[in-house]
Short mmCIF file of C-alpha atoms and ligand atoms in Angstrom, two decimals:
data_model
loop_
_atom_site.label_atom_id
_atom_site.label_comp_id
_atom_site.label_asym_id
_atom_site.label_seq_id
_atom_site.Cartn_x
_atom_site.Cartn_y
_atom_site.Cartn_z
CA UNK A 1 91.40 -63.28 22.88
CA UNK A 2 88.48 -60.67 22.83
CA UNK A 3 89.19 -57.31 23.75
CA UNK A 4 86.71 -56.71 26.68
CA UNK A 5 88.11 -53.11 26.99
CA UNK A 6 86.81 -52.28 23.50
CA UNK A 7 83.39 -50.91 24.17
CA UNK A 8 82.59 -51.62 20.15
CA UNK A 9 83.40 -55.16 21.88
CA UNK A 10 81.60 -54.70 25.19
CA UNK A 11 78.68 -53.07 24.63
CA UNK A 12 77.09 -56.01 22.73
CA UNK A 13 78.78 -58.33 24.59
CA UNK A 14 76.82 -57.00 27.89
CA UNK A 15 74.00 -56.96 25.31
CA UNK A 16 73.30 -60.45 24.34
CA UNK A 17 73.76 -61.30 27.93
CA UNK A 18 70.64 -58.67 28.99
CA UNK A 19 73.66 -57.30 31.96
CA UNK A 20 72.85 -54.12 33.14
CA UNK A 21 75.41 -52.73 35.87
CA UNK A 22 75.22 -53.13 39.57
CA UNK A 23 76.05 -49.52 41.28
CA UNK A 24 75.29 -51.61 44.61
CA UNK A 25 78.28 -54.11 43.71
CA UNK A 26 80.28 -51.06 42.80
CA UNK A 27 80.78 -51.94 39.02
CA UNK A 28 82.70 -49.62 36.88
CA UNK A 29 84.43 -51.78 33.95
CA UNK A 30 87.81 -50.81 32.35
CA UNK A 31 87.31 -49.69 28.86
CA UNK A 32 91.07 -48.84 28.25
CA UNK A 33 93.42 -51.83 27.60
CA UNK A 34 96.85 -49.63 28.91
CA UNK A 35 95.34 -50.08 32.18
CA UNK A 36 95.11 -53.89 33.06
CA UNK A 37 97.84 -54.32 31.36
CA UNK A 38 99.62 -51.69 33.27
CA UNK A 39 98.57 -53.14 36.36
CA UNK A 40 99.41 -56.72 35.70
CA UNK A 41 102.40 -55.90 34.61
CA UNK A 42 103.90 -53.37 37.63
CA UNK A 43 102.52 -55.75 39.97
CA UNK A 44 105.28 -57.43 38.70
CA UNK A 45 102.88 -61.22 37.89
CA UNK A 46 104.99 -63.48 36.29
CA UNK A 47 105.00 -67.37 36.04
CA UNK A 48 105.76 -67.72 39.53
CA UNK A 49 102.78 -66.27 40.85
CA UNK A 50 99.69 -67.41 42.10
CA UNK A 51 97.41 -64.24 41.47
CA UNK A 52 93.90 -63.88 43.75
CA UNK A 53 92.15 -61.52 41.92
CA UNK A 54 88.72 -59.79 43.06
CA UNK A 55 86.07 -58.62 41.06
CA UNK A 56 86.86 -60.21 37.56
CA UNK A 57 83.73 -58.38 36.34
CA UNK A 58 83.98 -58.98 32.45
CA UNK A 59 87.64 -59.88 32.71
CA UNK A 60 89.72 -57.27 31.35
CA UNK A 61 92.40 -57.93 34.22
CA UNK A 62 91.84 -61.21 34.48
CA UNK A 63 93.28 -61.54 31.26
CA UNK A 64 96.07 -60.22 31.48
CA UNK A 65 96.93 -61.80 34.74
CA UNK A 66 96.29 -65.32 33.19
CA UNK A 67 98.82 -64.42 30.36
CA UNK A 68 101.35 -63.72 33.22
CA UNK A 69 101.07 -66.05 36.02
CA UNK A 70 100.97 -69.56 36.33
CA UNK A 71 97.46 -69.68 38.11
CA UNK A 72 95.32 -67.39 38.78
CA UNK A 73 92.25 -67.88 41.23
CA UNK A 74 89.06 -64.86 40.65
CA UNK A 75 86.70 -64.20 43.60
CA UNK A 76 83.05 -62.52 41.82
CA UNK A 77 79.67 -61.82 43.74
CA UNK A 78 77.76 -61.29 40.68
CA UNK A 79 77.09 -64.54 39.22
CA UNK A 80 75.28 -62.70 36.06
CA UNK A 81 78.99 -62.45 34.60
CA UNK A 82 79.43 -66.36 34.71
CA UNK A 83 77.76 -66.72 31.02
CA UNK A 84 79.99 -63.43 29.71
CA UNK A 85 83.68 -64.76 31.73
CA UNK A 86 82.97 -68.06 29.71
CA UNK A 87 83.19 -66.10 26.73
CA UNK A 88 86.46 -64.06 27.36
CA UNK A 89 88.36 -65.69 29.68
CA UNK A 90 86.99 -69.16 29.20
CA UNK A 91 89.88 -70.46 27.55
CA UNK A 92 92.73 -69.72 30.06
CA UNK A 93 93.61 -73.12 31.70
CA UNK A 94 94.95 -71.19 34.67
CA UNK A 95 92.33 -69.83 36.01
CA UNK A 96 89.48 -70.58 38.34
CA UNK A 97 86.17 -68.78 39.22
CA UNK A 98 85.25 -68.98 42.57
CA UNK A 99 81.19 -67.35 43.00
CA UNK A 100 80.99 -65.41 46.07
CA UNK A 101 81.56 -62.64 48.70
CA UNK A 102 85.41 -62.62 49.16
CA UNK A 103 84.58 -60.74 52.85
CA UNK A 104 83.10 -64.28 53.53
CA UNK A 105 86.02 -66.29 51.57
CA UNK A 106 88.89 -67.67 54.39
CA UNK A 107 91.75 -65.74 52.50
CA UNK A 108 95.25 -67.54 53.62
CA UNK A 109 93.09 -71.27 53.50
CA UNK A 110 92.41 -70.16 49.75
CA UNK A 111 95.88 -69.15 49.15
CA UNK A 112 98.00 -72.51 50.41
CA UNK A 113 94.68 -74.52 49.17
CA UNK A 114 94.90 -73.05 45.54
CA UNK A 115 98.72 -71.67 45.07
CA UNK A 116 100.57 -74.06 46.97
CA UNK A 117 104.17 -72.87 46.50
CA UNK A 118 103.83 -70.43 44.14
CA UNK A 119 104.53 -66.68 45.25
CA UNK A 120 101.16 -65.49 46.36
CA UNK A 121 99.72 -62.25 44.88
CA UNK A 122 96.66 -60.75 45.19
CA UNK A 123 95.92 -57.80 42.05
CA UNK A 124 92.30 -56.27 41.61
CA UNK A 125 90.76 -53.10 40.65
CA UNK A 126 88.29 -53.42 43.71
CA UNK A 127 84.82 -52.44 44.09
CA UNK A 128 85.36 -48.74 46.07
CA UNK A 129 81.98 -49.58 48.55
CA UNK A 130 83.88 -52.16 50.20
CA UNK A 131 87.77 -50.87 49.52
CA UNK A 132 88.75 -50.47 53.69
CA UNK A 133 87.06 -54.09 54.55
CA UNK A 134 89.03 -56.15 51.40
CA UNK A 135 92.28 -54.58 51.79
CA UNK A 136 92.18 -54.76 55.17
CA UNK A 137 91.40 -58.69 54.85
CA UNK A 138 94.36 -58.95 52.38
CA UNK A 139 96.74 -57.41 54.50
CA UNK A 140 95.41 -59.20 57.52
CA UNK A 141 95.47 -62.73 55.69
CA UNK A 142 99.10 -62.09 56.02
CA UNK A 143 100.09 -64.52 53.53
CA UNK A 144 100.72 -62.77 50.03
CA UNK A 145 103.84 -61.20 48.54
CA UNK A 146 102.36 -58.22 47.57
CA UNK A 147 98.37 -56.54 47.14
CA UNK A 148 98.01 -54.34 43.53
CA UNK A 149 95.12 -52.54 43.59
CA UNK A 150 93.30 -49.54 41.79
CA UNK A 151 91.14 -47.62 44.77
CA UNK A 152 89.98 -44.21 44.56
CA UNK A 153 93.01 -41.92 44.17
CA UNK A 154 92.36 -40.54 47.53
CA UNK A 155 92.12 -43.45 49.10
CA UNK A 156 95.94 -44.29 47.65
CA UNK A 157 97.00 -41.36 48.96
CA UNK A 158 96.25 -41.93 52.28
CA UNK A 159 97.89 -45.21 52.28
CA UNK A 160 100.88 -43.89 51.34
CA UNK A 161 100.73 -40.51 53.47
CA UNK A 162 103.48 -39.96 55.62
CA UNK A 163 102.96 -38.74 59.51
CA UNK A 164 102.00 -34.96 60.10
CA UNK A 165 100.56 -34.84 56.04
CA UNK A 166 96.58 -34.07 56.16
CA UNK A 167 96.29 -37.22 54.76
CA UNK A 168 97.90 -39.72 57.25
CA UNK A 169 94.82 -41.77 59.31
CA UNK A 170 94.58 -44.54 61.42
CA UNK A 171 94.25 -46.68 57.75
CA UNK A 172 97.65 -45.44 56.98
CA UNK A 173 99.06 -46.71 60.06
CA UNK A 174 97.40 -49.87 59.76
CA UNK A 175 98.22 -50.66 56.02
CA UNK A 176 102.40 -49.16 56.96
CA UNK A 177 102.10 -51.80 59.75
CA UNK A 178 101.81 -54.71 56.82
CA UNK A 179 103.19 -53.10 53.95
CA UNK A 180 105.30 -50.61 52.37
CA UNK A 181 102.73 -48.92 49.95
CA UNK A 182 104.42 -47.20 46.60
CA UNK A 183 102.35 -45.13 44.27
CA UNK A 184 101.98 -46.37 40.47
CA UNK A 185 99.60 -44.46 38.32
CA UNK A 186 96.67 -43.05 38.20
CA UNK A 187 93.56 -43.66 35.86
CA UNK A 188 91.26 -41.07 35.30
CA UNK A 189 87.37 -41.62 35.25
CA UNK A 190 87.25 -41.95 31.11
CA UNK A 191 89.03 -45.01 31.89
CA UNK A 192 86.09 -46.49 32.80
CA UNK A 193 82.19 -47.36 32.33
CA UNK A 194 80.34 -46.07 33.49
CA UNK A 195 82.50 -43.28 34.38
CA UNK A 196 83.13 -43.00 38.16
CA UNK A 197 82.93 -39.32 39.54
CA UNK A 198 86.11 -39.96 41.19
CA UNK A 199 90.14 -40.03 40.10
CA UNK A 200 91.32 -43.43 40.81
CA UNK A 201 95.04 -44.38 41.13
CA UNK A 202 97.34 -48.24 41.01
CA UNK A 203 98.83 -48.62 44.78
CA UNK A 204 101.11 -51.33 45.40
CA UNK A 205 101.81 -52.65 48.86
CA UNK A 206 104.91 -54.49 49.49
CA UNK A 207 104.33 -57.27 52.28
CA UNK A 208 106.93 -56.51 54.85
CA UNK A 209 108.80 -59.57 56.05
CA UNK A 210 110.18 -58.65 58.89
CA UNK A 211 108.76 -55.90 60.94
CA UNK A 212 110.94 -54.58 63.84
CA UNK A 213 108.96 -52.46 64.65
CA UNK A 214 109.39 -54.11 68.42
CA UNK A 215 105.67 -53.68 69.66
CA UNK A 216 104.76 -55.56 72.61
CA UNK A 217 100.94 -55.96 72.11
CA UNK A 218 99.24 -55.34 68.76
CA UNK A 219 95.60 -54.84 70.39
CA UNK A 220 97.19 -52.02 72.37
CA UNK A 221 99.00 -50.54 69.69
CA UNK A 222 96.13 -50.58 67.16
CA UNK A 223 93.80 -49.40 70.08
CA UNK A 224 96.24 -46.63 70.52
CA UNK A 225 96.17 -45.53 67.24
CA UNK A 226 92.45 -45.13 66.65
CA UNK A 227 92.20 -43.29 70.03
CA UNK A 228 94.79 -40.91 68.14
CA UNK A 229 92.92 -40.20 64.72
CA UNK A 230 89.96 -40.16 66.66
CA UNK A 231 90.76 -36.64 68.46
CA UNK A 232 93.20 -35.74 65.59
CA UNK A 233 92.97 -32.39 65.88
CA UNK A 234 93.57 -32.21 69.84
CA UNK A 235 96.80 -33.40 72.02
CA UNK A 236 97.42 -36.72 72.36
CA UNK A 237 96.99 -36.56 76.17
CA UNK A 238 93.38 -35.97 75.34
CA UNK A 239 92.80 -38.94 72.81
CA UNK A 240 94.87 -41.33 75.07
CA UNK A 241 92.57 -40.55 78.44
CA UNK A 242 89.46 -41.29 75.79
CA UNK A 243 90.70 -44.43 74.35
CA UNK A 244 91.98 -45.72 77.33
CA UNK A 245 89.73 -44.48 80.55
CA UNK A 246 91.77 -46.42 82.90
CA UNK A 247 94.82 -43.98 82.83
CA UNK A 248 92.96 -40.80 83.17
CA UNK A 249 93.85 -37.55 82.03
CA UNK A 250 97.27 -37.98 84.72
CA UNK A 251 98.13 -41.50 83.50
CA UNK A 252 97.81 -40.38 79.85
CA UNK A 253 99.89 -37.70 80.63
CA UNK A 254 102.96 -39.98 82.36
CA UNK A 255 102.69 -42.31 79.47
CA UNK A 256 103.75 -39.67 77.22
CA UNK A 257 106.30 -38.53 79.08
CA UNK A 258 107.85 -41.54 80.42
CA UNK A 259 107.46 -43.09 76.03
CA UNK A 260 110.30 -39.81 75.61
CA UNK A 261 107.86 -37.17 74.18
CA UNK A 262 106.41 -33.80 74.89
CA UNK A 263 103.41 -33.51 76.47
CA UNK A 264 101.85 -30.92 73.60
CA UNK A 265 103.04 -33.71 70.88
CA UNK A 266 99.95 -34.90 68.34
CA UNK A 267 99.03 -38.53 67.49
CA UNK A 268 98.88 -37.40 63.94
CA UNK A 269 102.72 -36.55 63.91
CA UNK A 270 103.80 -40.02 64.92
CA UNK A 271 105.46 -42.64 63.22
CA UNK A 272 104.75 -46.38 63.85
CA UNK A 273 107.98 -46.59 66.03
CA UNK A 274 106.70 -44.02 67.94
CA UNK A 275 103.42 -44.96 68.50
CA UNK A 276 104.85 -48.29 69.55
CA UNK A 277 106.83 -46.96 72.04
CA UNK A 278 103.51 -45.15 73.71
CA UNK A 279 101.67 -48.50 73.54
CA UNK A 280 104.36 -50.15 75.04
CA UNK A 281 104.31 -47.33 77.40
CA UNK A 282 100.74 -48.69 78.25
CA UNK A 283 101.19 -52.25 78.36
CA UNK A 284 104.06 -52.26 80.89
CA UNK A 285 101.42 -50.49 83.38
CA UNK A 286 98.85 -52.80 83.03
N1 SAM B 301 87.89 -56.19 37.18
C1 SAM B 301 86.82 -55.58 36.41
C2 SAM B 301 87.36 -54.40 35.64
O1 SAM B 301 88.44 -53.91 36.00
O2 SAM B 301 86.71 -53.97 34.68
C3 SAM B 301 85.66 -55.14 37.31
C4 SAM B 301 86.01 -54.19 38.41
S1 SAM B 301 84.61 -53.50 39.23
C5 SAM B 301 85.30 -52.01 39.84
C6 SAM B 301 84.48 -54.44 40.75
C7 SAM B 301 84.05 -55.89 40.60
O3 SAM B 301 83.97 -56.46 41.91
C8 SAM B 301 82.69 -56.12 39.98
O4 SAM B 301 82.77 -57.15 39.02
C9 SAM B 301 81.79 -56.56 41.14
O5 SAM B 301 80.72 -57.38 40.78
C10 SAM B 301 82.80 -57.25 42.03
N2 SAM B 301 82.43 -57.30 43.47
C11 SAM B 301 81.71 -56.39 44.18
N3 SAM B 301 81.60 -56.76 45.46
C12 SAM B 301 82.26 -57.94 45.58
C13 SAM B 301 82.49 -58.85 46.67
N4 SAM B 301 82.02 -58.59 47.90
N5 SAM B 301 83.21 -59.97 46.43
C14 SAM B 301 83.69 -60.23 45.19
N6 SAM B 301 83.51 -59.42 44.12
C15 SAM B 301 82.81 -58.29 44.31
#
């Protein structure tokens, strides 16, 4: 198997192929070998899994998730690499290249067309331009196990921020409402080539089964949320009369009341129990 992370390796290999890098398609290639194999291996890819991957690039993950799983199914956009995947990954049997945008790709179709039963994963070190729109389609697809990715570190940590931290958003709301995110490493920019100019970190998110989290209408709650974050630094009263101009500045107020909280409290201090309560607060007066 070639070692794509070698750059004594990669450099020529990029080369002969006349590839120059795409900033635009957000590549930055993994020149250390711990970290895909890290990855593959926390992400816990064994040969039960069906892996989606995105972003194969040269295939340093790719790799190592086709040593692990028993199929393995790689979404790229940039269909320079095709001539360079041949070469190091063309011999794993499990694996299939599919050439395209995965924001246009019809996620859980993919999934029961290509894994069948196998436990569906999804594992990528993603292209940061487009980081909010792909994990947000993962989580919505609703159909994997569990999503491994490398982001930008600070990016991670707001996944995983917990309410009242600077770092809790509506994204951390949205991605606790799918998953239960855990922190696994981070890589620094030498890591990489070219170097980013950022810290990057390995989140995974856990697919919740079962989430009680007893919320009567998802638009509302969602809707609720980003009304929130978007006055995050007023009262909740305020973002709530904003978001939702049918209760008025009064209504907003009796919502918060009646939901059991303090009319001072702050949408940023609220867990997702709590904001479902408010939103079911809303729902039952509409
Ligand atoms: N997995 C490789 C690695 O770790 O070295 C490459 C990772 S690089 C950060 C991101 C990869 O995603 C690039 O190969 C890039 O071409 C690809 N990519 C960018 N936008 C994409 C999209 N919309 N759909 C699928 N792949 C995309």
């Amino acid at each position: 198997m070639i070692n794509v992370c070698d750059i004594q390796v990669m450099k020529p290999l990029l080369a002969e192929h006349g590839f120059h890098f795409s900033k635009a398609k957000g590549q930055n290639f993994l020149i250390a070998s711990w970290v895909p194999e890290s990855i593959a291996e926390q992400a816990g890819v064994d040969e039960t899994a069906g892996v989606l991957e995105i972003g194969p690039g040269i295939g340093p993950l790719t790799q190592q998730l086709c040593l692990r799983a028993k199929k393995v199914c790689a979404v790229e956009v940039d269909n320079r690499l095709e001539p360079i995947l041949k070469q190091t990954v063309g011999e794993f049997e499990n694996l299939e290249i599919l050439w395209g945008d995965v924001l246009k790709q019809d996620v859980p179709k993919l999934v029961a067309e290509k894994f069948g039963a196998l436990r569906p994963m999804a594992c990528a070190n993603l292209p940061y331009y487009i980081t909010s729109p792909i994990l947000s389609a993962l989580l919505e697809a609703d159909c994997f196990d569990s999503v491994t990715v490398m982001v930008q570190k600070e990016v991670a940590q707001r996944i995983a921020a917990a309410p009242a931290s600077p770092d809790y958003s509506a994204f951390t709301v949205f991605c606790q409402y799918y998953a239960e995110p855990e922190l696994l490493f981070d890589v620094p920019p030498h890591c990489f080539m070219p170097q980013p100019k950022v810290t990057s970190a390995v989140i995974r998110l856990k697919i919740r089964k079962e989430r009680n989290w007893d919320i009567d209408d998802p638009a509302i709650f969602f809707r609720l949320v980003k009304a929130s974050f978007a006055m995050r630094r007023k009262k909740l009263s305020n973002g709530l009369a904003s978001g939702f101009p049918d209760l008025g500045k009064t209504g907003a107020a009796e919502v918060i009341q009646a939901a059991g909280f303090d009319e001072n409290v702050r949408g940023e201090t609220l867990s997702i129990p709590e904001f479902a309560r408010i939103a079911n607060e809303i729902a039952r007066r509409r």
